[in-house]
mmCIF file of C-alpha atoms in Angstrom:
data_model
loop_
_atom_site.group_PDB
_atom_site.id
_atom_site.type_symbol
_atom_site.label_atom_id
_atom_site.label_comp_id
_atom_site.label_asym_id
_atom_site.label_seq_id
_atom_site.Cartn_x
_atom_site.Cartn_y
_atom_site.Cartn_z
ATOM 1 C CA MET T 715 -2.791 18.922 19.238
ATOM 2 C CA ALA T 716 -5.305 19.243 21.748
ATOM 3 C CA THR T 717 -6.365 15.494 22.034
ATOM 4 C CA ILE T 718 -2.498 14.958 22.318
ATOM 5 C CA LEU T 719 -2.028 17.148 25.330
ATOM 6 C CA GLN T 720 -5.311 15.713 26.780
ATOM 7 C CA GLY T 721 -3.541 12.413 26.890
ATOM 8 C CA ILE T 722 -0.102 13.626 28.483
ATOM 9 C CA GLN T 723 0.125 15.079 32.018
ATOM 10 C CA LYS T 724 1.757 18.255 32.177
ATOM 11 C CA ASN T 725 4.759 17.217 34.007
ATOM 12 C CA ARG T 726 5.364 14.290 31.566
ATOM 13 C CA PHE T 727 4.696 16.505 28.670
ATOM 14 C CA TYR T 728 7.733 18.685 29.873
ATOM 15 C CA ILE T 729 9.701 15.411 30.346
ATOM 16 C CA PHE T 730 8.978 14.317 26.908
ATOM 17 C CA LEU T 731 10.380 17.961 25.553
ATOM 18 C CA CYS T 732 13.452 17.439 27.787
ATOM 19 C CA PHE T 733 14.032 14.098 26.380
ATOM 20 C CA PHE T 734 13.227 15.061 22.880
ATOM 21 C CA ILE T 735 15.923 17.785 23.042
ATOM 22 C CA GLY T 736 18.376 16.244 25.279
ATOM 23 C CA PHE T 737 18.849 12.532 23.805
ATOM 24 C CA TRP T 738 19.572 11.156 20.350
ATOM 25 C CA GLY T 739 20.634 7.503 20.324
ATOM 26 C CA LEU T 740 23.217 6.524 17.974
ATOM 27 C CA GLN T 741 26.128 4.023 17.747
ATOM 28 C CA ALA T 742 29.093 5.186 16.095
ATOM 29 C CA CYS T 743 31.156 3.647 13.342
ATOM 30 C CA GLY T 744 32.769 4.891 10.101
ATOM 31 C CA LYS T 745 34.596 7.598 8.378
ATOM 32 C CA LYS T 746 32.475 10.703 8.134
ATOM 33 C CA SER T 747 33.738 13.058 11.036
ATOM 34 C CA LEU T 748 30.899 14.839 13.059
ATOM 35 C CA ARG T 749 32.693 15.564 16.448
ATOM 36 C CA ASP T 750 32.578 19.204 15.914
ATOM 37 C CA TYR T 751 28.788 19.079 15.501
ATOM 38 C CA TYR T 752 28.192 18.070 19.260
ATOM 39 C CA PHE T 753 28.157 20.278 22.159
ATOM 40 C CA PRO T 754 31.453 21.967 22.456
ATOM 41 C CA LEU T 755 33.259 20.081 25.412
ATOM 42 C CA LYS T 756 36.196 22.082 25.678
ATOM 43 C CA GLN T 757 34.245 25.561 25.812
ATOM 44 C CA LEU T 758 31.969 23.956 28.257
ATOM 45 C CA LYS T 759 34.595 22.683 30.380
ATOM 46 C CA GLU T 760 35.895 26.409 30.649
ATOM 47 C CA GLN T 761 32.462 27.853 31.140
ATOM 48 C CA SER T 762 29.123 26.182 31.791
ATOM 49 C CA LYS T 763 26.080 27.568 29.401
ATOM 50 C CA VAL T 764 22.377 27.403 29.446
ATOM 51 C CA TYR T 765 20.900 26.711 25.992
ATOM 52 C CA GLU T 766 17.193 28.130 25.682
ATOM 53 C CA TYR T 767 15.041 26.177 23.416
ATOM 54 C CA GLN T 768 11.359 27.262 22.099
ATOM 55 C CA PHE T 769 9.052 24.264 21.210
ATOM 56 C CA SER T 770 6.065 25.398 19.240
ATOM 57 C CA THR T 771 3.128 23.712 17.600
ATOM 58 C CA ALA T 772 0.213 25.671 15.520
ATOM 59 C CA ASP T 773 -1.266 26.688 18.948
ATOM 60 C CA THR T 774 1.296 26.238 21.687
ATOM 61 C CA THR T 775 4.729 27.745 22.534
ATOM 62 C CA LEU T 776 6.721 26.782 25.315
ATOM 63 C CA LYS T 777 10.575 27.296 26.734
ATOM 64 C CA ILE T 778 12.684 24.542 27.889
ATOM 65 C CA TYR T 779 16.087 25.423 29.654
ATOM 66 C CA TRP T 780 19.167 23.032 29.665
ATOM 67 C CA TYR T 781 22.275 23.945 31.783
ATOM 68 C CA TYR T 782 25.265 22.109 30.287
ATOM 69 C CA GLN T 783 28.710 21.585 32.248
ATOM 70 C CA VAL T 784 31.752 19.339 31.590
ATOM 71 C CA VAL T 785 33.002 17.821 34.533
ATOM 72 C CA ILE T 786 36.512 15.630 34.662
ATOM 73 C CA GLN T 787 36.893 12.850 36.940
ATOM 74 C CA GLY T 788 40.255 10.905 36.664
ATOM 75 C CA ASP T 789 40.825 10.280 33.016
ATOM 76 C CA SER T 790 37.005 10.523 31.980
ATOM 77 C CA VAL T 791 35.226 13.391 30.605
ATOM 78 C CA TYR T 792 31.499 13.806 31.514
ATOM 79 C CA LEU T 793 28.988 16.289 29.954
ATOM 80 C CA VAL T 794 26.448 16.811 32.548
ATOM 81 C CA GLY T 795 22.887 18.429 31.480
ATOM 82 C CA ASN T 796 20.255 19.601 34.048
ATOM 83 C CA CYS T 797 16.752 20.577 32.316
ATOM 84 C CA TYR T 798 14.216 23.106 33.501
ATOM 85 C CA ASP T 799 10.534 23.617 32.405
ATOM 86 C CA ALA T 800 9.299 27.420 31.678
ATOM 87 C CA GLY T 801 8.608 28.013 35.347
ATOM 88 C CA PHE T 802 12.246 27.079 36.120
ATOM 89 C CA HIS T 803 11.603 23.681 37.732
ATOM 90 C CA PRO T 804 13.952 20.924 37.308
ATOM 91 C CA LEU T 805 12.815 17.882 35.224
ATOM 92 C CA MET T 806 15.816 16.058 34.483
ATOM 93 C CA LEU T 807 19.339 15.181 34.796
ATOM 94 C CA MET T 808 21.611 13.409 32.400
ATOM 95 C CA ARG T 809 25.238 12.385 32.653
ATOM 96 C CA GLU T 810 27.069 11.482 29.256
ATOM 97 C CA GLU T 811 30.982 10.087 28.976
ATOM 98 C CA GLN T 812 32.926 10.854 26.108
ATOM 99 C CA VAL T 813 34.206 7.597 24.690
ATOM 100 C CA ALA T 814 36.692 6.993 21.821
ATOM 101 C CA ASN T 815 33.936 6.878 19.262
ATOM 102 C CA GLY T 816 31.451 9.286 20.639
ATOM 103 C CA MET T 817 29.010 10.121 23.522
ATOM 104 C CA LYS T 818 27.490 7.410 26.150
ATOM 105 C CA LEU T 819 24.656 8.124 28.225
ATOM 106 C CA LYS T 820 25.765 6.712 31.760
ATOM 107 C CA GLU T 821 22.869 8.321 33.914
ATOM 108 C CA LEU T 822 19.303 9.497 33.250
ATOM 109 C CA ILE T 823 16.867 10.829 36.066
ATOM 110 C CA TYR T 824 13.680 12.270 35.859
ATOM 111 C CA TYR T 825 12.108 14.762 38.438
ATOM 112 C CA GLY T 826 8.422 15.796 39.318
ATOM 113 C CA VAL T 827 5.599 15.056 41.949
ATOM 114 C CA ASN T 828 4.065 11.775 42.771
ATOM 115 C CA GLN T 829 0.255 11.188 43.044
ATOM 116 C CA GLN T 830 0.287 12.580 46.690
ATOM 117 C CA GLY T 831 1.811 15.774 45.235
ATOM 118 C CA PHE T 832 5.404 15.286 46.889
ATOM 119 C CA SER T 833 8.516 15.763 44.924
ATOM 120 C CA THR T 834 10.060 12.556 43.303
ATOM 121 C CA LYS T 835 12.473 10.910 41.086
ATOM 122 C CA THR T 836 12.863 8.026 38.807
ATOM 123 C CA THR T 837 15.946 6.765 37.051
ATOM 124 C CA ALA T 838 15.516 5.476 33.622
ATOM 125 C CA THR T 839 16.807 2.252 32.471
ATOM 126 C CA ILE T 840 19.456 2.647 29.643
ATOM 127 C CA GLU T 841 19.521 -0.440 27.431
ATOM 128 C CA GLY T 842 21.601 1.393 24.524
ATOM 129 C CA GLY T 843 23.580 4.153 25.966
ATOM 130 C CA ALA T 844 25.111 5.452 22.657
ATOM 131 C CA VAL T 845 24.141 9.184 22.368
ATOM 132 C CA PHE T 846 25.804 10.709 19.557
ATOM 133 C CA PRO T 847 28.717 9.497 17.131
ATOM 134 C CA PHE T 848 31.997 11.186 16.205
ATOM 135 C CA GLN T 849 32.062 9.253 12.901
ATOM 136 C CA VAL T 850 29.358 7.478 10.615
ATOM 137 C CA GLN T 851 30.289 5.488 7.670
ATOM 138 C CA ASP T 852 27.825 6.654 5.095
ATOM 139 C CA ASP T 853 24.072 7.887 5.041
ATOM 140 C CA LYS T 854 22.900 4.393 5.090
ATOM 141 C CA SER T 855 23.976 3.242 8.523
ATOM 142 C CA VAL T 856 21.243 3.033 10.844
ATOM 143 C CA PHE T 857 21.734 3.243 14.453
ATOM 144 C CA VAL T 858 19.320 2.076 17.443
ATOM 145 C CA ASN T 859 18.828 3.451 20.835
ATOM 146 C CA VAL T 860 16.592 2.008 23.554
ATOM 147 C CA ILE T 861 15.439 3.651 26.894
ATOM 148 C CA LYS T 862 12.518 2.895 29.466
ATOM 149 C CA TYR T 863 11.528 4.952 32.540
ATOM 150 C CA SER T 864 8.545 4.870 34.729
ATOM 151 C CA ASP T 865 5.600 7.024 35.254
ATOM 152 C CA LEU T 866 6.351 9.710 38.001
ATOM 153 C CA LYS T 867 2.788 9.118 39.402
ATOM 154 C CA ASP T 868 2.313 5.385 38.790
ATOM 155 C CA SER T 869 5.543 3.267 38.835
ATOM 156 C CA THR T 870 3.708 0.551 37.216
ATOM 157 C CA ILE T 871 3.065 2.762 34.132
ATOM 158 C CA THR T 872 6.346 2.390 31.981
ATOM 159 C CA THR T 873 7.207 3.999 28.599
ATOM 160 C CA THR T 874 9.608 2.510 26.439
ATOM 161 C CA LEU T 875 11.595 4.895 23.434
ATOM 162 C CA THR T 876 12.888 2.944 20.637
ATOM 163 C CA ARG T 877 14.672 5.093 18.049
ATOM 164 C CA ASN T 878 16.308 4.126 14.464
ATOM 165 C CA ARG T 879 18.420 7.105 13.278
ATOM 166 C CA ARG T 880 20.483 7.955 10.376
ATOM 167 C CA PHE T 881 22.916 10.632 9.264
ATOM 168 C CA LEU T 882 21.898 12.563 6.243
ATOM 169 C CA LYS T 883 24.248 15.136 5.194
ATOM 170 C CA GLU T 884 26.084 18.349 6.116
ATOM 171 C CA THR T 885 23.978 21.580 5.279
ATOM 172 C CA THR T 886 23.810 24.886 6.730
ATOM 173 C CA TYR T 887 21.191 26.771 9.134
ATOM 174 C CA ASP T 888 20.672 30.310 9.698
ATOM 175 C CA PHE T 889 21.074 31.269 13.771
ATOM 176 C CA LYS T 890 20.644 34.749 14.378
ATOM 177 C CA GLY T 891 21.238 35.983 11.009
ATOM 178 C CA LYS T 892 24.231 33.951 10.544
ATOM 179 C CA GLN T 893 24.887 30.875 8.377
ATOM 180 C CA LEU T 894 26.174 28.072 10.354
ATOM 181 C CA ASP T 895 27.556 24.629 9.271
ATOM 182 C CA ALA T 896 25.119 21.751 10.426
ATOM 183 C CA ALA T 897 24.695 18.092 10.099
ATOM 184 C CA GLU T 898 21.199 16.804 9.365
ATOM 185 C CA PHE T 899 19.892 13.496 10.854
ATOM 186 C CA GLU T 900 16.373 11.760 10.391
ATOM 187 C CA MET T 901 15.276 9.905 13.002
ATOM 188 C CA LYS T 902 12.141 6.984 13.524
ATOM 189 C CA GLU T 903 10.759 7.086 17.008
ATOM 190 C CA GLU T 904 8.490 4.775 18.511
ATOM 191 C CA GLN T 905 6.896 5.635 22.101
ATOM 192 C CA SER T 906 5.087 2.662 23.566
ATOM 193 C CA GLU T 907 3.363 2.993 27.150
ATOM 194 C CA LYS T 908 2.561 -0.196 29.070
ATOM 195 C CA ASP T 909 -0.448 0.463 31.637
ATOM 196 C CA PRO T 910 -1.444 -2.726 33.616
ATOM 197 C CA LYS T 911 -5.040 -1.170 34.322
ATOM 198 C CA ARG T 912 -5.742 0.484 31.020
ATOM 199 C CA GLY T 913 -3.564 -1.150 28.526
ATOM 200 C CA GLY T 914 -1.338 1.225 26.748
ATOM 201 C CA TRP T 915 -0.523 3.124 23.604
ATOM 202 C CA VAL T 916 1.916 3.817 20.995
ATOM 203 C CA HIS T 917 3.066 6.747 18.817
ATOM 204 C CA VAL T 918 5.556 6.876 15.640
ATOM 205 C CA TYR T 919 7.282 10.176 14.760
ATOM 206 C CA ASN T 920 9.277 10.902 12.125
ATOM 207 C CA ILE T 921 11.990 13.517 13.193
ATOM 208 C CA GLN T 922 14.336 15.855 11.507
ATOM 209 C CA GLU T 923 17.320 17.051 13.411
ATOM 210 C CA LEU T 924 20.073 19.536 12.944
ATOM 211 C CA TYR T 925 23.176 19.946 14.832
ATOM 212 C CA ALA T 926 25.406 23.333 14.193
ATOM 213 C CA LYS T 927 29.110 23.140 14.686
ATOM 214 C CA ASN T 928 30.570 24.346 17.709
ATOM 215 C CA ILE T 929 26.941 24.442 19.203
ATOM 216 C CA GLY T 930 24.929 21.213 19.306
ATOM 217 C CA LEU T 931 21.198 20.773 18.691
ATOM 218 C CA ILE T 932 19.916 23.677 17.052
ATOM 219 C CA TYR T 933 16.675 22.496 15.436
ATOM 220 C CA SER T 934 14.348 19.795 15.230
ATOM 221 C CA LYS T 935 10.926 18.900 14.006
ATOM 222 C CA ARG T 936 8.954 15.907 14.830
ATOM 223 C CA THR T 937 5.982 15.089 12.851
ATOM 224 C CA LEU T 938 3.406 12.084 13.668
ATOM 225 C CA ASN T 939 1.684 9.985 11.082
ATOM 226 C CA ASN T 940 -1.623 12.147 11.083
ATOM 227 C CA GLY T 941 0.515 15.046 10.004
ATOM 228 C CA LEU T 942 0.721 16.836 13.213
ATOM 229 C CA SER T 943 4.223 18.396 13.968
ATOM 230 C CA PHE T 944 6.247 19.833 17.027
ATOM 231 C CA GLU T 945 8.977 22.238 15.969
ATOM 232 C CA THR T 946 11.973 23.038 18.401
ATOM 233 C CA LYS T 947 14.443 26.059 17.961
ATOM 234 C CA LEU T 948 17.695 26.829 19.774
ATOM 235 C CA VAL T 949 16.964 30.911 20.430
ATOM 236 C CA ASP T 950 19.666 31.569 22.819
ATOM 237 C CA ILE T 951 22.928 30.610 24.659
ATOM 238 C CA TYR T 952 24.065 32.340 28.088
ATOM 239 C CA THR T 953 25.538 31.853 31.364
ATOM 240 C CA MET T 954 23.830 30.484 34.402
ATOM 241 C CA SER T 955 23.567 33.731 36.070
ATOM 242 C CA GLU T 956 21.657 35.149 33.655
ATOM 243 C CA LEU T 957 19.083 32.211 33.784
ATOM 244 C CA GLU T 958 18.967 33.079 37.311
ATOM 245 C CA GLU T 959 18.089 36.618 36.819
ATOM 246 C CA LYS T 960 15.436 35.207 34.253
ATOM 247 C CA PHE T 961 14.351 33.301 37.357
ATOM 248 C CA LYS T 962 14.006 36.168 39.503
ATOM 249 C CA ARG T 963 12.049 38.184 37.421
ATOM 250 C CA HIS T 964 9.726 35.022 37.060
ATOM 251 C CA LEU T 965 9.300 35.184 40.438
ATOM 252 C CA ASN T 966 8.285 38.860 41.166
ATOM 253 C CA GLU T 967 5.913 38.689 38.024
ATOM 254 C CA SER T 968 4.358 35.643 39.593
ATOM 255 C CA LYS T 969 3.905 37.717 42.701
ATOM 256 C CA GLN T 970 1.976 40.514 41.060
#
């Protein structure tokens, strides 16, 4: 794990976690209904929620917060998500649109600092906008998603995420002592970086994901070809006011 973290700057590492939690590229078609396994848009329209995730390896544990709300513009329904790191710094904004057969990514912005230490942002290029299918035909259907973005400290460095993904089965998952209905997916992901000065690198991951009914993403496990793995679990869901209280406590503790 140490060798991986050495090659990824802290801010880019958190962005990597946000992206890992926030986006799973799929193109929908078929007969198996999966609509209820995605984030509950009707409930989020009535009240926005914060999803607190715990990311862990053998020697590292981090927290990531996603604040989700539903925005209605005319006849369009949008799921808007803001991602924050463990220090409550904004890292990402995503906006998805509900379409007939699923959710489509419309906007993706990363936040951070540039080489001079000033706040900056970069907007990703979405070459495949499908996010989640409301239906799939069978477990042999493979779905592809490609997204590209520039490094916040050096815009000449670009990263491409290519994902091949398929639905496996319906299953159950224990969350806070309660068995929930869930949908299981597997995904092959290739992360490739192009650096005009130093060349680049490629990482390939095998990913398991679980989406719980009426909740959304609840668990994921990412494994490298060398056997190293990353695990992400949903640990709690609460209101923004509760996150603000956590932030106040964080500030007070940092001053002591």
